[in-house]
XYZ file of C-alpha atoms in Angstrom:
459
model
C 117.887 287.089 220.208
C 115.547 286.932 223.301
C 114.985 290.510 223.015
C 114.379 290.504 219.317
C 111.500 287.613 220.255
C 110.124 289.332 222.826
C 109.189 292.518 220.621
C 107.892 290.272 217.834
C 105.398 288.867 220.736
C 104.458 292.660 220.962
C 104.064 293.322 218.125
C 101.537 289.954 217.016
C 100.006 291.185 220.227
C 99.097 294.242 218.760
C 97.802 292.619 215.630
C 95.473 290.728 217.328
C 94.241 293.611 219.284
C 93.647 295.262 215.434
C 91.738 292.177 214.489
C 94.022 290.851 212.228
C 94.184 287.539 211.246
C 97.328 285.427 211.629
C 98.409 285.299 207.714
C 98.301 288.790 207.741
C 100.168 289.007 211.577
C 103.050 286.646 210.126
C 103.082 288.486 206.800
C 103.790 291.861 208.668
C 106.415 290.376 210.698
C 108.707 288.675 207.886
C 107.991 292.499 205.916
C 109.959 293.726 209.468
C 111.583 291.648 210.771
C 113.205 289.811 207.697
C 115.316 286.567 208.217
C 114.931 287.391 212.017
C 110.921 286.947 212.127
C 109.329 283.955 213.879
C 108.930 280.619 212.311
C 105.474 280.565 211.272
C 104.800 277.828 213.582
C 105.832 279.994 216.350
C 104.076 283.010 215.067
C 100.349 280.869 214.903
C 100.932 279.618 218.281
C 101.501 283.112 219.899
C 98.634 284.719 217.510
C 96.294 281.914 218.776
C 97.454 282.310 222.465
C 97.032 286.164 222.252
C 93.708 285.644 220.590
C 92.667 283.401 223.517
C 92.979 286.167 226.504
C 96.724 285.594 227.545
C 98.330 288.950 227.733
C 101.924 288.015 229.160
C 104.699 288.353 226.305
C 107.189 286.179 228.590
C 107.986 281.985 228.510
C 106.194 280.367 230.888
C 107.972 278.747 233.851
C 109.722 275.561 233.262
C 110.826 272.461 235.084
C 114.225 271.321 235.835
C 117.185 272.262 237.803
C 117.442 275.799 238.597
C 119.758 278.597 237.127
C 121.312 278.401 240.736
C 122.411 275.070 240.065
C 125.362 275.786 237.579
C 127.336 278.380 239.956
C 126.772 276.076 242.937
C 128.575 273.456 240.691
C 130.961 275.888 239.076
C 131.949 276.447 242.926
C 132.212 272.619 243.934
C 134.419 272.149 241.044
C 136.892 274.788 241.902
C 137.190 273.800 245.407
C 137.779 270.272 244.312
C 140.150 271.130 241.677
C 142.346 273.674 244.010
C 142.494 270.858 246.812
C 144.236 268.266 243.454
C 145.351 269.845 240.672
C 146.004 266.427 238.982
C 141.881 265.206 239.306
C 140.929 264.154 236.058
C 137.326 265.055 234.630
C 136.113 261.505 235.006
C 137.221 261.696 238.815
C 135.800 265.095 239.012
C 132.489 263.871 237.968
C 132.294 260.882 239.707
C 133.242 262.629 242.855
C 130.627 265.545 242.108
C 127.947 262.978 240.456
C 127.971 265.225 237.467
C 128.155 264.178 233.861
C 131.657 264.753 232.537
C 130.685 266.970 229.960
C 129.513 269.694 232.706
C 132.658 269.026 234.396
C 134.330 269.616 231.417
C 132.746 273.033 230.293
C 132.456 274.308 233.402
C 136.772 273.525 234.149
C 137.015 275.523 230.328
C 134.273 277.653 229.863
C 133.721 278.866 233.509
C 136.819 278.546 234.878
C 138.903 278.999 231.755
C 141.565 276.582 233.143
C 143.370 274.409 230.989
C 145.464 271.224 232.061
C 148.712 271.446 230.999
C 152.340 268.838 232.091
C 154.834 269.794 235.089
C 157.738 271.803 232.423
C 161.023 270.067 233.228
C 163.811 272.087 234.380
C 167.279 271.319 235.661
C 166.619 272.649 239.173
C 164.145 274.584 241.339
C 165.120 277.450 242.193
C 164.562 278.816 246.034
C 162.824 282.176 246.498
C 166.452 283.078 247.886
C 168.229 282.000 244.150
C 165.771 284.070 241.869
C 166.235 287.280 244.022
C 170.427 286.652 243.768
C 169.389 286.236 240.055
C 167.274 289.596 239.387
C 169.842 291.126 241.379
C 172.629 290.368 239.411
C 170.576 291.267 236.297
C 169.183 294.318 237.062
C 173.196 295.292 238.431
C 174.269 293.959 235.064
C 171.735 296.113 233.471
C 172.544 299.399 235.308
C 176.035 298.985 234.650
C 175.714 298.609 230.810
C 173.221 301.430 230.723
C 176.404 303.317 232.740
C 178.931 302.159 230.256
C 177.519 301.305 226.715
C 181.108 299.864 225.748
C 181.234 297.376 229.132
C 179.565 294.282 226.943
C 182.703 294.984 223.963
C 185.549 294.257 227.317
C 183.598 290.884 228.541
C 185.259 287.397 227.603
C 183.132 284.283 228.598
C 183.933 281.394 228.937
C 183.067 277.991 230.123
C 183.615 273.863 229.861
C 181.623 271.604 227.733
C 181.826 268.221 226.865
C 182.076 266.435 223.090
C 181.345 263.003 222.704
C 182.542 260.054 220.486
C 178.845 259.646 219.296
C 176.069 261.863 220.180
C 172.742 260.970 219.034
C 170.939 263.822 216.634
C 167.913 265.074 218.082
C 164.611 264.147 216.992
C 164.274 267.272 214.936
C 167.553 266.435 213.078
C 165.913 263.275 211.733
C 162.817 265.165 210.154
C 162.338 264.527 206.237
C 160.412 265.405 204.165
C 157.916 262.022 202.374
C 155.563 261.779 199.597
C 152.161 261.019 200.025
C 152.380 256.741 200.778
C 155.692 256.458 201.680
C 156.980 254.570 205.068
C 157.655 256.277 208.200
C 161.513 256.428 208.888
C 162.875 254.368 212.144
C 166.008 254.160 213.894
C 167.096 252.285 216.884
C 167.342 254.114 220.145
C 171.233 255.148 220.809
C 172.790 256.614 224.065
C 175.926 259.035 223.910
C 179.005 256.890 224.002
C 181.941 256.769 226.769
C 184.497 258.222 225.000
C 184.552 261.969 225.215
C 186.142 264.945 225.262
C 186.257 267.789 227.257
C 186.924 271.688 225.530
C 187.503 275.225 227.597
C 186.258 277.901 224.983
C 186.463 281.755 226.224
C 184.816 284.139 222.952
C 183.990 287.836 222.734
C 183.048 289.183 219.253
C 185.130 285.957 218.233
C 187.174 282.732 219.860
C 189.490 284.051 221.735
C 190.850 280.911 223.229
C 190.290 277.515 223.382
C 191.798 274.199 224.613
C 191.179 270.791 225.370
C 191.500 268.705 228.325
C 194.179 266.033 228.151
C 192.324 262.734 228.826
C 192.112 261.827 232.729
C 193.000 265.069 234.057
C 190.433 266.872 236.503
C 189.299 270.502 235.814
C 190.379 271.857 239.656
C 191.755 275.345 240.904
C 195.097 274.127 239.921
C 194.537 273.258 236.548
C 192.326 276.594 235.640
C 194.687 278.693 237.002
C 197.171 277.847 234.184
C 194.265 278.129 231.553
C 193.477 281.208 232.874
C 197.196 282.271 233.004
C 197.184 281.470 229.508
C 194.122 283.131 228.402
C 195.536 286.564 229.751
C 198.469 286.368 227.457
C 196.516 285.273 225.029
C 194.086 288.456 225.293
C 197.208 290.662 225.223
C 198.280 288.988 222.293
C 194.655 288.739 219.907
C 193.152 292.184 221.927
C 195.833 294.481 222.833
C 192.927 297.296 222.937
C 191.196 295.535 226.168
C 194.549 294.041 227.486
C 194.308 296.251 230.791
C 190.349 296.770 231.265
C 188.920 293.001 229.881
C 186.762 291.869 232.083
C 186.347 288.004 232.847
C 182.820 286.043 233.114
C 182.217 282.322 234.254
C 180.058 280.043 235.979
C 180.197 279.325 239.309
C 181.490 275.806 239.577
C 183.768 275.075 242.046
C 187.309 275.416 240.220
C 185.849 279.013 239.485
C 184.908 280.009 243.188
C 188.117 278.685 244.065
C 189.979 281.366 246.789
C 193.943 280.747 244.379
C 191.606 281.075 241.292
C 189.691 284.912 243.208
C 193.111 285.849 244.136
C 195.115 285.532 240.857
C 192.348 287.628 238.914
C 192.572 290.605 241.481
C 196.376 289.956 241.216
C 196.281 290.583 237.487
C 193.550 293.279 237.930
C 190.855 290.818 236.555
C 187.375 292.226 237.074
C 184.822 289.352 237.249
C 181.386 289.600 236.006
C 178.962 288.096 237.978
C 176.877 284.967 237.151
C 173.913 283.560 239.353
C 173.581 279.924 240.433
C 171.990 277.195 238.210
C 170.978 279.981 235.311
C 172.243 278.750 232.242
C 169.968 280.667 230.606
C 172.173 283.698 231.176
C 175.577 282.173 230.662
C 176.546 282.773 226.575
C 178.612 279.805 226.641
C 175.180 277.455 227.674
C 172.661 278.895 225.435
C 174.599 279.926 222.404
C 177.849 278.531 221.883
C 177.704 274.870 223.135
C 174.219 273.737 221.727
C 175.152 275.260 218.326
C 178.558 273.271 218.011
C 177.076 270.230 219.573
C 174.314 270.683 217.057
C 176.573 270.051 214.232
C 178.542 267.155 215.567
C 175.340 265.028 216.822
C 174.913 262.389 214.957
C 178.379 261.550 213.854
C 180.908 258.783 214.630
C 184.163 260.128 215.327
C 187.066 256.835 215.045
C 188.866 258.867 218.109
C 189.196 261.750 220.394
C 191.582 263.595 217.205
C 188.850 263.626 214.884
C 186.067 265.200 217.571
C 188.963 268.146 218.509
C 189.331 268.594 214.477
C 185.592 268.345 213.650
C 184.639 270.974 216.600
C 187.608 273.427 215.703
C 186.217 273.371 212.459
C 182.979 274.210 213.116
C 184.034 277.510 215.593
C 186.222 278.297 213.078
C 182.718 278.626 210.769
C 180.605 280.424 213.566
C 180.400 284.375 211.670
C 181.390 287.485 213.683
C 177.813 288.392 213.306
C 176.605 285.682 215.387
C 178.774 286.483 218.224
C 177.491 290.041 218.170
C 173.606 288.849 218.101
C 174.633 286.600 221.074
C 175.833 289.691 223.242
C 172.852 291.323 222.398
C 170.780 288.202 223.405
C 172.345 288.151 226.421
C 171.684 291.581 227.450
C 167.324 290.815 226.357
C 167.637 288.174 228.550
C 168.657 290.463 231.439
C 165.856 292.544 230.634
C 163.311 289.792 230.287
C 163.709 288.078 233.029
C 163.312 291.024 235.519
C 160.178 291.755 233.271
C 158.815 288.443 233.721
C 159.743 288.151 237.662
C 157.778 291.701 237.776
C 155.188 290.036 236.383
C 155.009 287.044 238.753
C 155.059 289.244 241.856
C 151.967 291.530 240.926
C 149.995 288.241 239.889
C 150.890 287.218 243.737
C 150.243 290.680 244.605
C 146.999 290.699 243.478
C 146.143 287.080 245.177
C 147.924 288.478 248.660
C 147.066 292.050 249.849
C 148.986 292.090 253.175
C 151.513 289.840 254.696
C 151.444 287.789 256.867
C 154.564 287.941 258.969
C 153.845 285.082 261.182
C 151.613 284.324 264.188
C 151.739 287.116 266.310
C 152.862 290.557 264.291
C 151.576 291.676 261.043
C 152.906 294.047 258.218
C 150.753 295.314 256.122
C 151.004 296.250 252.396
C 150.986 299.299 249.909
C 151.475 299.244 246.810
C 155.296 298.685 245.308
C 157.427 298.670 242.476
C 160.615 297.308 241.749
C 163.164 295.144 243.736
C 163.008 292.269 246.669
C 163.880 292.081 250.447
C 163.452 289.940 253.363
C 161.725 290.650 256.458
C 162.755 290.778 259.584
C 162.884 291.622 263.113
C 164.727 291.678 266.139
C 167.553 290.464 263.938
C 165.470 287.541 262.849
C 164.157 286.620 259.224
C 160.258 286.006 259.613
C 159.310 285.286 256.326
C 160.965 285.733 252.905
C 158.970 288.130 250.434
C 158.591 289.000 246.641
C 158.213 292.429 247.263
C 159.929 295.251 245.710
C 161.132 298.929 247.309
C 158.481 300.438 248.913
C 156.116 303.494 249.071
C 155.883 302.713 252.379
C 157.946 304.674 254.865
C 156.749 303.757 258.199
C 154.646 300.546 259.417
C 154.047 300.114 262.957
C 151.968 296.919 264.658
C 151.367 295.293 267.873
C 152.570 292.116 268.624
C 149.470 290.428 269.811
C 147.564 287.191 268.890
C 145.412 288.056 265.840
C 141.604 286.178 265.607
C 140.355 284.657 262.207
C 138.456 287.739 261.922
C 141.087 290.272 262.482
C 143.501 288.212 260.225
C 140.472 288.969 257.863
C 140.541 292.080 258.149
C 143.854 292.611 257.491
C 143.952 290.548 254.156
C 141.522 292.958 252.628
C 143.155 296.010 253.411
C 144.777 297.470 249.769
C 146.149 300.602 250.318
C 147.976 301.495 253.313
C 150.575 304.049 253.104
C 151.447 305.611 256.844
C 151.095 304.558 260.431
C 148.237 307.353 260.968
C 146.305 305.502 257.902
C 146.878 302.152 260.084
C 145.895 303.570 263.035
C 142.507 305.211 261.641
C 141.660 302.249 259.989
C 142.106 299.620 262.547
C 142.685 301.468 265.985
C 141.892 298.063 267.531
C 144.694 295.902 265.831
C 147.287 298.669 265.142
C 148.007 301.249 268.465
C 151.319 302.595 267.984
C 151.427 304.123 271.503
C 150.860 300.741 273.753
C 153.608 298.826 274.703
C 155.206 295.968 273.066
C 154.962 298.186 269.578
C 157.481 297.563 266.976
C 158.351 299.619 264.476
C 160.041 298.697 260.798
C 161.276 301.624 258.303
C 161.328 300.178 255.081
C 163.507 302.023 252.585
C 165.768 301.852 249.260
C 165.425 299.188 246.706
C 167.266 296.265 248.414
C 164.483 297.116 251.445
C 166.805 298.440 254.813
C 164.665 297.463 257.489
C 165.257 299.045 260.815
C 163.555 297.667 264.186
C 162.594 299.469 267.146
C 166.319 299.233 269.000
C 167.882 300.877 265.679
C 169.395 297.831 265.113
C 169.712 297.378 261.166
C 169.734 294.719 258.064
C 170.665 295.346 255.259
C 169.294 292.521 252.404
């Protein structure tokens, strides 16, 4: 638009220089121009300025606060906001003494950052806990893609609890009201005491359940004989996987048990793994219990015999079809979840070009692709990392004290693939000939890290 303006001003510019008056000037833009011509008020005034010696096309200077002024504030509201997340835009401008609306636009427009609540989940994980998870899924993964038929010899299994009276979820309550009509309300209930506690193990179908006689404890002792059970059920219900089925659970206690590991290598049990606090990839957590509890919320049972009846009933009703798309849930979720931690690390990538090791020693980075490992050295973990297996080979540094400006320098570095590269870049920091030089080899996907005195760790 400013361009378009400025080339009308030439043009009524060169009108005036032709002598022509400013109803014929306007009349010759709107024939040009169309819709996008001058107002005529706008047109008169430039005509008469034109016609009065001024030869400049431009706008003339203007008062107030400079174009400067918006990135200087764009940059006091970032620093601000990254020091507390949780500032509001009324504390933001007061702080600032900016009007909130500036705050505002700048924190959406500028900064395209939008406030959003803390997601609840059931636990943090450690950096330590999502690498033993993409681990086990990506070994998971490899050993499907090695045996297509592994998924069709896995029986899960797991505990969950059924309750006297379980309130229906908000959702449940949803109905549909014509135009006028009240609201619904109910009172606020809480699950009731009495309960009941089921041990489900499914495939392509149940393969066996049971329940937990009232007031006894789920330990080693106990799951051994439900166990002990469940294998002659399998040879019983799947006499085609009776010798190669292979066995998946959580990780609670009476599962980690050393009588419970030593009775399924006994019985030449192969265990699939499961990582800690992930019930996200346990079958039994995000398919099987929420869709039978999902059926039974909401209902009074008059004892512990009616919630066994009403919850065989409703496995009994769960298709074939469903346990199939379950399996193949269960394998996307593999899949997704080392996608998404891939994802994560190159954001941090991106924000981190080198690492830090600690005070005195520096690695640097290259560019990576696929798995994580810790570093360390002289048999000591420095610092635990996000990074996958490397193209790196070789990185060699000198332990020495590293200034502000030096630490600097390091940070920007992006590509470094070889000591010599190091060396040529910053021959000050990085002499691999001096002594007190250590030396890490960085190799395979799980990152083998070798030291100076060969000594090794393997993550």
């Amino acid at each position: 638009m400013e361009q378009r303006n400025i080339e009308q001003r030439y043009a009524i510019k060169f009108c005036v220089k032709l002598g022509d008056s400013v109803a014929e000037t306007y009349d010759k833009l709107v024939k040009v121009f169309g819709d996008e011509a001058l107002s005529r008020a706008q047109a008169f005034r430039w005509h008469n300025n034109f016609k009065n010696g001024r030869e400049s096309v431009g706008d003339e200077p203007r008062s107030g606060r400079p174009v400067e002024a918006r990135t200087d504030n764009v940059q006091r509201v970032r620093t601000l906001v990254r020091q507390d997340r949780r500032l509001t835009v009324r504390m933001l401008a007061d702080e600032l003494n900016l009007k909130r609306e500036t705050v505002r636009k700048i924190l959406t427009d500028d900064l395209s950052m939008k406030k959003l609540c803390t997601k609840m989940v059931p636990k943090n994980l450690l950096a330590e806990q999502k690498h033993v998870e993409m681990s086990i899924s990506q070994d998971c993964l490899e050993q499907v893609e090695a045996d297509p038929t592994l998924l069709d010899r896995v029986i899960t299994g797991d505990e969950g609890w059924y309750f006297q009276y379980d309130p229906e979820t908000k959702r449940q309550s949803q109905q549909w009201l014509s135009p006028g009509a009240a609201r619904p309300k109910k009172a606020r209930m809480s699950k009731s005491k009495v309960k009941t506690m089921m041990i489900c193990f499914f495939d392509k179908g149940i393969v066996h359940k049971e329940f937990v006689p009232p007031g006894q404890t789920v330990n080693q002792h106990f799951y051994l004989k439900v166990l002990d059970r469940l294998r002659k059920r399998v040879i019983r219900v799947r006499p085609e996987i009776a010798k190669t089925w292979i066995l998946h659970h959580d990780n609670a206690p009476c599962h980690r048990a050393f009588s419970v590991s030593r009775f399924l290598t006994s019985k030449n049990i192969a265990v699939l793994p499961q990582a800690p606090y992930s019930p996200d990839m346990s079958p039994c957590d995000f398919f099987l219990f929420p869709q039978t509890k999902l059926v039974v919320k909401g209902t009074h049972f008059e004892s512990i015999t009616d919630i066994q009846n009403a919850v065989t009933r409703v496995l009994q009703d769960i298709p074939v079809e469903a346990f199939q798309k379950c399996y193949e849930s269960w394998k996307k979720r593999w899949n997704q979840y080392i996608h998404e931690k891939w994802i994560e690390f190159s954001r941090r990538y991106d924000e981190h070009r080198s690492i830090i090791v600690n005070e005195k020693s520096v690695v640097c980075s290259a560019h990576f692709a696929a798995d994580s490992f810790n570093v360390y050295i002289k048999n000591t973990m420095l610092k635990s990392t996000a990074i996958p297996s490397l193209i790196i080979q070789r990185v060699r540094f000198k332990t020495t004290n590293l200034h502000s400006e030096e630490k600097q320098k390091v940070d920007d570095m992006e590509d470094i693939g070889c000591s010599s590269s190091i060396t040529s870049n910053f021959p000050k920091l990085l002499e691999p000939e001096i002594d007190g030089v250590e030396c890490l080899e960085l190799s395979s996907s799980y990152g083998k890290i070798t030291n100076a005195n060969d000594s090794e760790k393997h993550l």
